mmCIF file of C-alpha atoms in Angstrom:
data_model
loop_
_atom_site.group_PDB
_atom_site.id
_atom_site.type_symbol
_atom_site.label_atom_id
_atom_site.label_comp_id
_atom_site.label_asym_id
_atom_site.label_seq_id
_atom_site.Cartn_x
_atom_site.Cartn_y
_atom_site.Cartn_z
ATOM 1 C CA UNK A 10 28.858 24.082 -2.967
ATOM 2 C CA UNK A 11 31.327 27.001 -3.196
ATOM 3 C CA UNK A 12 33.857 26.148 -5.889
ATOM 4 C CA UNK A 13 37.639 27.000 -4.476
ATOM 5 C CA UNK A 14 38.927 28.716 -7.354
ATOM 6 C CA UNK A 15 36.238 31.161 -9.516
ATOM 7 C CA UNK A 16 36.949 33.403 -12.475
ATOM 8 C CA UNK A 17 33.567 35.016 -13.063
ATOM 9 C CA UNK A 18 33.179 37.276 -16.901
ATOM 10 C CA UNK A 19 36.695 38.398 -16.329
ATOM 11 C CA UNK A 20 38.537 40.813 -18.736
ATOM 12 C CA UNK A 21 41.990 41.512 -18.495
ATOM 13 C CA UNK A 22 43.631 43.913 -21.305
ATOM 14 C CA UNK A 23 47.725 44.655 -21.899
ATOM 15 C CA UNK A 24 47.402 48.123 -23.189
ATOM 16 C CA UNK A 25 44.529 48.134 -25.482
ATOM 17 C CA UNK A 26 45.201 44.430 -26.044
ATOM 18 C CA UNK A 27 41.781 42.295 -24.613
ATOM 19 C CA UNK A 28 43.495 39.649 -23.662
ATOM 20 C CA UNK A 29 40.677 37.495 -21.844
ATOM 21 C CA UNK A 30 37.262 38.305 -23.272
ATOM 22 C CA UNK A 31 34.910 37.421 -20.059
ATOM 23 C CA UNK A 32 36.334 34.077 -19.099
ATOM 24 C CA UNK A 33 34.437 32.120 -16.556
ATOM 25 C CA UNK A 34 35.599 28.823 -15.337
ATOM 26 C CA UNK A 35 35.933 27.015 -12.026
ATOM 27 C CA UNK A 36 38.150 25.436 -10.187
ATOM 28 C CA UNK A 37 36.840 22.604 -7.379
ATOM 29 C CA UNK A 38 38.722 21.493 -4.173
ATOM 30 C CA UNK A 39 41.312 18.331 -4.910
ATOM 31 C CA UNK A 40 40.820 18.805 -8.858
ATOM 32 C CA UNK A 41 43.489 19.171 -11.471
ATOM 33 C CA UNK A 42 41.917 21.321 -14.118
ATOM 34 C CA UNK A 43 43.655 22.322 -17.543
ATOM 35 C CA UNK A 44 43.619 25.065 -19.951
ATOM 36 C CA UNK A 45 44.124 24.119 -23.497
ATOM 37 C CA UNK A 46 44.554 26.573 -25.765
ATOM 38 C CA UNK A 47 47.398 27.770 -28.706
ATOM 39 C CA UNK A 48 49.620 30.492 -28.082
ATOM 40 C CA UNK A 49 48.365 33.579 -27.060
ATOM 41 C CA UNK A 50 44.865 32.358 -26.606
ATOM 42 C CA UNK A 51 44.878 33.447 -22.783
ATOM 43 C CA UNK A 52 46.355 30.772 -20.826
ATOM 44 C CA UNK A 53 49.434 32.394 -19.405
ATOM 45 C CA UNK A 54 46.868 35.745 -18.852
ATOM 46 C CA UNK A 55 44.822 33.419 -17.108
ATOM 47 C CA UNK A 56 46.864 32.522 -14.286
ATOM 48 C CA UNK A 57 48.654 36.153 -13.900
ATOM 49 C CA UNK A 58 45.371 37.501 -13.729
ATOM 50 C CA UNK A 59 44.304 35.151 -10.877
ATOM 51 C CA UNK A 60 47.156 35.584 -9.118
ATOM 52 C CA UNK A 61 47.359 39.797 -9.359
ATOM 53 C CA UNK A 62 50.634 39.643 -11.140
ATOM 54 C CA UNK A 63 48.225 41.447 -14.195
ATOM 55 C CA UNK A 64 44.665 43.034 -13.196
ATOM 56 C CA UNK A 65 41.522 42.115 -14.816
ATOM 57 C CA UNK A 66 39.353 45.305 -15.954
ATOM 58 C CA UNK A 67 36.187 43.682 -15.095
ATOM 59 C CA UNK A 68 34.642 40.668 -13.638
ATOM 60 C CA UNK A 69 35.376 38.867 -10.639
ATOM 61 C CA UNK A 70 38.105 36.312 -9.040
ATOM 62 C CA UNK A 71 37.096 34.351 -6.059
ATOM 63 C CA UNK A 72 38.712 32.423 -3.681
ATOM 64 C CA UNK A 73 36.431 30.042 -1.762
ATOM 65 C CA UNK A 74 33.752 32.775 -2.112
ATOM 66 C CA UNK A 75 36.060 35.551 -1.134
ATOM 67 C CA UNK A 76 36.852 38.393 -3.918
ATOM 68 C CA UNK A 77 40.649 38.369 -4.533
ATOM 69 C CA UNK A 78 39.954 40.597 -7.483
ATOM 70 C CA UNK A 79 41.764 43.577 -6.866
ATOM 71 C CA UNK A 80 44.555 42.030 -4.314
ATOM 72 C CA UNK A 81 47.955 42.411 -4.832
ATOM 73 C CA UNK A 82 50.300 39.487 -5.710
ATOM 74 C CA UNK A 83 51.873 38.748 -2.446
ATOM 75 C CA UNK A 84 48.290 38.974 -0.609
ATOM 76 C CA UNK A 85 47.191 36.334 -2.619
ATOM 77 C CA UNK A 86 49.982 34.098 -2.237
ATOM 78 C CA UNK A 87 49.597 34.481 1.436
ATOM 79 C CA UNK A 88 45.361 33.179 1.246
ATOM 80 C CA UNK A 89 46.680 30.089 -0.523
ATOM 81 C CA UNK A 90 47.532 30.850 -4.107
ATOM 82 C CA UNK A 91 51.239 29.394 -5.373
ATOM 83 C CA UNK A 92 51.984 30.289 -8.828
ATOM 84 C CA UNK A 93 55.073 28.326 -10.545
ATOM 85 C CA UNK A 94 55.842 30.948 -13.349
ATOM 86 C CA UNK A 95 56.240 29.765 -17.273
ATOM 87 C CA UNK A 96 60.271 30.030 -17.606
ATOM 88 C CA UNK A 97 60.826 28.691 -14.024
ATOM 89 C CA UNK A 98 61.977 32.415 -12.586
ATOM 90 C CA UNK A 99 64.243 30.656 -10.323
ATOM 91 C CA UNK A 100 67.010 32.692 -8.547
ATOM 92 C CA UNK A 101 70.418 31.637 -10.217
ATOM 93 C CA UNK A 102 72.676 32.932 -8.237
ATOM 94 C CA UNK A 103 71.273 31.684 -4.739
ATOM 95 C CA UNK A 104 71.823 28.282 -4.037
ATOM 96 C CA UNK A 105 68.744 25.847 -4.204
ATOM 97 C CA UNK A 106 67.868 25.316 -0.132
ATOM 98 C CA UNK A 107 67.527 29.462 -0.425
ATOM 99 C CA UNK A 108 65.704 29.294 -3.603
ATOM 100 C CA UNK A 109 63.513 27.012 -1.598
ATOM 101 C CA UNK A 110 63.568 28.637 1.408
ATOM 102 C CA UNK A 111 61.873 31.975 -0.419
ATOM 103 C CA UNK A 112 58.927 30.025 -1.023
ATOM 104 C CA UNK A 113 58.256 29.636 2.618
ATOM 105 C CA UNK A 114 58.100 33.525 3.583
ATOM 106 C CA UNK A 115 54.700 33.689 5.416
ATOM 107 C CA UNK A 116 55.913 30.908 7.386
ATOM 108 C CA UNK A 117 56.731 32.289 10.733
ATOM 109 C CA UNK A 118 57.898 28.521 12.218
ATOM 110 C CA UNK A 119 61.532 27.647 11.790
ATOM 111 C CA UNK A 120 60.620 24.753 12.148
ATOM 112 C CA UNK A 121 57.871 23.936 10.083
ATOM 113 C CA UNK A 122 60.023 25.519 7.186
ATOM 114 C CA UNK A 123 62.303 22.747 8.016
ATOM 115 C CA UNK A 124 59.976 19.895 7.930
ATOM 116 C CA UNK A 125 58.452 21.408 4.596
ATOM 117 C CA UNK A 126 61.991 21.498 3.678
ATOM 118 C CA UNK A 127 62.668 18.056 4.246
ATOM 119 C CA UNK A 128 59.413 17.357 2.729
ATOM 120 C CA UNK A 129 60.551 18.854 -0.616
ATOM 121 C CA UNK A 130 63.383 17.040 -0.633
ATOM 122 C CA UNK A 131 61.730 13.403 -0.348
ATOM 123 C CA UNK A 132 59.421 14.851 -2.979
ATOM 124 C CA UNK A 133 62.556 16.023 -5.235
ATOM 125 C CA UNK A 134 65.619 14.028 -4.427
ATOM 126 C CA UNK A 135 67.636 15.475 -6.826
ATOM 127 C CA UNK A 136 67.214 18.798 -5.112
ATOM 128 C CA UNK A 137 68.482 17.319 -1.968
ATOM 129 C CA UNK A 138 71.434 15.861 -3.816
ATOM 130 C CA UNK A 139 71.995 19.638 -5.254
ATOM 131 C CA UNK A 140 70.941 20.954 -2.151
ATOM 132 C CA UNK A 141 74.097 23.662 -2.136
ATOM 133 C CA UNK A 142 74.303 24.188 -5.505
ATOM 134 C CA UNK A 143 73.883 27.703 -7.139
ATOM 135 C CA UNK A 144 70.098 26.931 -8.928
ATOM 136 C CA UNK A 145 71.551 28.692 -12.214
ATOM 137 C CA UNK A 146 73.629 25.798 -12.929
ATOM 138 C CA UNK A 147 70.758 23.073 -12.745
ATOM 139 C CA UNK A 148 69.241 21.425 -15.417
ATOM 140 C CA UNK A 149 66.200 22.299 -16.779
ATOM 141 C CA UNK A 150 64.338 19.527 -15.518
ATOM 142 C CA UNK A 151 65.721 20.821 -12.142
ATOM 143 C CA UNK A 152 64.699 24.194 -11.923
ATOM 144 C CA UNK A 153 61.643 23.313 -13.028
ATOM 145 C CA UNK A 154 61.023 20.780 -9.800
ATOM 146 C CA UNK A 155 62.854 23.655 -7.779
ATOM 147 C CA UNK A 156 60.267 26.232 -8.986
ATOM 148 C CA UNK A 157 57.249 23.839 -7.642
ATOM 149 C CA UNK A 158 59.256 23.228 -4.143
ATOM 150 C CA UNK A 159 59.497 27.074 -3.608
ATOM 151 C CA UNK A 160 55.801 27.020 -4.518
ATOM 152 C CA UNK A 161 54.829 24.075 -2.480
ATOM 153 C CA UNK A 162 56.480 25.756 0.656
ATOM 154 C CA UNK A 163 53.398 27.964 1.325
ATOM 155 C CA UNK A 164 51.702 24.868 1.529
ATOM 156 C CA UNK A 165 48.829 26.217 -0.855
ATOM 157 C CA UNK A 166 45.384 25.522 -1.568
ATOM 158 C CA UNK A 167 45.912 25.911 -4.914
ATOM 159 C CA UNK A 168 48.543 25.332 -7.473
ATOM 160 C CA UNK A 169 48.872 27.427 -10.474
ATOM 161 C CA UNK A 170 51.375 25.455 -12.708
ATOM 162 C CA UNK A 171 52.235 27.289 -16.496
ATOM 163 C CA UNK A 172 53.907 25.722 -18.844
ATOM 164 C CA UNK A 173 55.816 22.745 -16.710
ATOM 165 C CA UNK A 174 56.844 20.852 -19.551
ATOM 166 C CA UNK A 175 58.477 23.617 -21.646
ATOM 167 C CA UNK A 176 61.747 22.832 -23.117
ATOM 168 C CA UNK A 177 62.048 19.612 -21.108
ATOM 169 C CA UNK A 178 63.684 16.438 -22.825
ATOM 170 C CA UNK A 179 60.784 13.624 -23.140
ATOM 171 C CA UNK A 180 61.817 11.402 -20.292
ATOM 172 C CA UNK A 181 61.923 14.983 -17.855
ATOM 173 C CA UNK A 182 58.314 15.536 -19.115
ATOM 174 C CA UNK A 183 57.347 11.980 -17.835
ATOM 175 C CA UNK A 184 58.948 12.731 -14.372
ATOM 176 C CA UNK A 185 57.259 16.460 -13.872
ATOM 177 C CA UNK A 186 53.917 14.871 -14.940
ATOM 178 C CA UNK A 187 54.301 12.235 -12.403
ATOM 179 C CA UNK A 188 55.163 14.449 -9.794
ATOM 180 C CA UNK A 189 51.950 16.242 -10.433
ATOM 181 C CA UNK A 190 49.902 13.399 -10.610
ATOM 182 C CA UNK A 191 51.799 12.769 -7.059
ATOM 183 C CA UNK A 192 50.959 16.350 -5.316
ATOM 184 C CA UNK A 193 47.126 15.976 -6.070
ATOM 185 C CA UNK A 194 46.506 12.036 -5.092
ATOM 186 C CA UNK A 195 48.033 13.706 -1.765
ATOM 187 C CA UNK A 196 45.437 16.165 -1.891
ATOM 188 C CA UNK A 197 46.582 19.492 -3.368
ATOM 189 C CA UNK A 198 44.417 21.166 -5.980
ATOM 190 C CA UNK A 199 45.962 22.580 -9.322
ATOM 191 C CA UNK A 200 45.248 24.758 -12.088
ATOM 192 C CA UNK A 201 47.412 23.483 -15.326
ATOM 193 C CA UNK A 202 48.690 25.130 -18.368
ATOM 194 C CA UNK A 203 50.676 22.925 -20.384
ATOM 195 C CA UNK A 204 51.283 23.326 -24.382
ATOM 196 C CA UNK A 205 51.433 19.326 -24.120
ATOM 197 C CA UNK A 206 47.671 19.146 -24.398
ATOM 198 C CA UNK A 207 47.746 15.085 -24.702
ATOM 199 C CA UNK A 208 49.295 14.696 -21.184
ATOM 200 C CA UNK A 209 47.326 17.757 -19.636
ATOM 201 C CA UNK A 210 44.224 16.075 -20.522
ATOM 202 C CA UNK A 211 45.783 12.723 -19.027
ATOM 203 C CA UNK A 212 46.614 14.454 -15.438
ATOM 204 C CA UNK A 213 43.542 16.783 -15.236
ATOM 205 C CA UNK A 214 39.616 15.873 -14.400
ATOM 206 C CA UNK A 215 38.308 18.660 -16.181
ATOM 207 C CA UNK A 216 39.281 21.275 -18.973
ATOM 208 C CA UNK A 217 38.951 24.566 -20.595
ATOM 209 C CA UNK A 218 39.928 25.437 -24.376
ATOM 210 C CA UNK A 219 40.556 29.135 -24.695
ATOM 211 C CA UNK A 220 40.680 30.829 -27.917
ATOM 212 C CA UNK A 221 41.916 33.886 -28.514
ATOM 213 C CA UNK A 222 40.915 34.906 -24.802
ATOM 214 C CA UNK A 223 37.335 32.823 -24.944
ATOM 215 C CA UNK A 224 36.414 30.056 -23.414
ATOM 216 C CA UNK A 225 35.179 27.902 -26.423
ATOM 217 C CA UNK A 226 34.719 24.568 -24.707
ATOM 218 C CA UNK A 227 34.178 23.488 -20.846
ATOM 219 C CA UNK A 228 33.999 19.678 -20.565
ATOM 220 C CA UNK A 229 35.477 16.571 -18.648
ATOM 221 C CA UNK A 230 39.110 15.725 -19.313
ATOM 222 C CA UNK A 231 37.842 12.600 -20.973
ATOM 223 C CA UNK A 232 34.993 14.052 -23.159
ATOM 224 C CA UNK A 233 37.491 16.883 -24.410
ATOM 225 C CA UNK A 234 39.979 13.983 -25.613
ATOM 226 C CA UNK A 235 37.216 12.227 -27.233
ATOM 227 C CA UNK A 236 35.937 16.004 -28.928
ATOM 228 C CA UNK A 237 36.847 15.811 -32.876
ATOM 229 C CA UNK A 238 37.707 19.527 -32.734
ATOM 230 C CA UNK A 239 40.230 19.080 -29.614
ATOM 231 C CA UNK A 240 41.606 16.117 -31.537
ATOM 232 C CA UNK A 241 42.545 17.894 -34.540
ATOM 233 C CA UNK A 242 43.527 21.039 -33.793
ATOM 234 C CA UNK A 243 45.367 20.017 -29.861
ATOM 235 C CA UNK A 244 46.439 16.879 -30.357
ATOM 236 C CA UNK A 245 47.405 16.495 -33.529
ATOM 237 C CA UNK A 246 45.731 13.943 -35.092
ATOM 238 C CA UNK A 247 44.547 14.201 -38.794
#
């Protein structure tokens, strides 16, 4: 069976930086799958790379068999590839319904941008609440659920989520997680990178470990929680 999402030896380099070292990994309809990994050991490169913001060197990216290697950032978008950005990149100074609303550009209904809209808003109720708000003067927690509504409004295949925990309070971490556990139980596939390794591995059915642009270990969520190595160095037990 085709896999949705594959990253075949790829190589991406800033400069004369090697950033990702012939990665390979897959990606399977309806899974979560997580990257674990310190900083700088690819993740982030991972992700731009798949979705054109960066281009890989070498090797190939495939969507549902199709090469999306070389494809530029908003063709990819438009064959089903949402990418919710590490620092949010929300608009501050347009309100969140247009911040939203930007998501949903290669949606020619008017309509159908208002049911996703309305969609979005039983998914983030807060958002609806802030609905004419400027999205620069949300919280955190906020712009981070606005960031996966704009992405959500493509209606994707896949779901590249970086970082979604980053600078979020505790009890803001437990909500974003749950909303992600929500958006896949309703079928939507996702590609995770989350410096929260613990609750990555909680969420996500499989998992990667990158090191310094490698993949070191491929295994099941649950045998990469149970791996001494992962243990010790990812989730810092002693």
């Amino acid at each position: 069976m085709t896999p949705l999402l594959e990253l075949e030896n790829v190589h991406t380099y800033y400069g004369n930086i090697h950033a990702l070292k012939g990665v390979n990994l897959t990606v399977e309809q309806g899974e979560v799958v997580t990257l674990v990994g310190s900083n700088g050991a690819g993740k982030s490169t991972s992700l731009r790379t798949i979705s054109g913001i960066v281009r890989s060197r070498s090797g190939m990216i495939r969507l549902e068999g199709r090469d999306i290697t070389m494809m530029k950032p908003h063709d990819v978008t438009a064959l089903g590839i949402s990418h919710v950005p590490e620092g949010r990149r929300i608009f501050p100074l347009l309100t969140v319904r247009e911040n939203i609303e930007i998501g949903a550009w290669n949606v020619g209904s008017h309509k159908l941008i208002e049911d996703r809209m309305e969609e979005m808003f039983v998914l983030f109720p807060r958002l609806k609440e802030r609905v004419n708000q400027k999205g620069g003067t949300l919280s955190g927690g906020e712009q981070q659920m606005l960031a996966i509504a704009r992405a959500l409004m493509s209606n994707p295949r896949i779901l590249l989520l970086d970082e979604p925990s980053m600078g979020l309070a505790p009890v803001l971490v437990e909500a974003i997680f749950d909303i992600i556990k929500h958006i896949n139980a309703e079928g939507k596939t996702i590609l995770l990178v989350e410096q929260n390794a613990l609750m990555a591995l909680e969420v996500a059915r499989r998992g990667y470990v990158l090191q310094t642009g490698q993949v070191m270990l491929a295994d099941s969520a649950a045998a990469l929680m149970n791996n001494e190595m992962v243990r010790k160095v990812y989730l810092g037990e002693n």
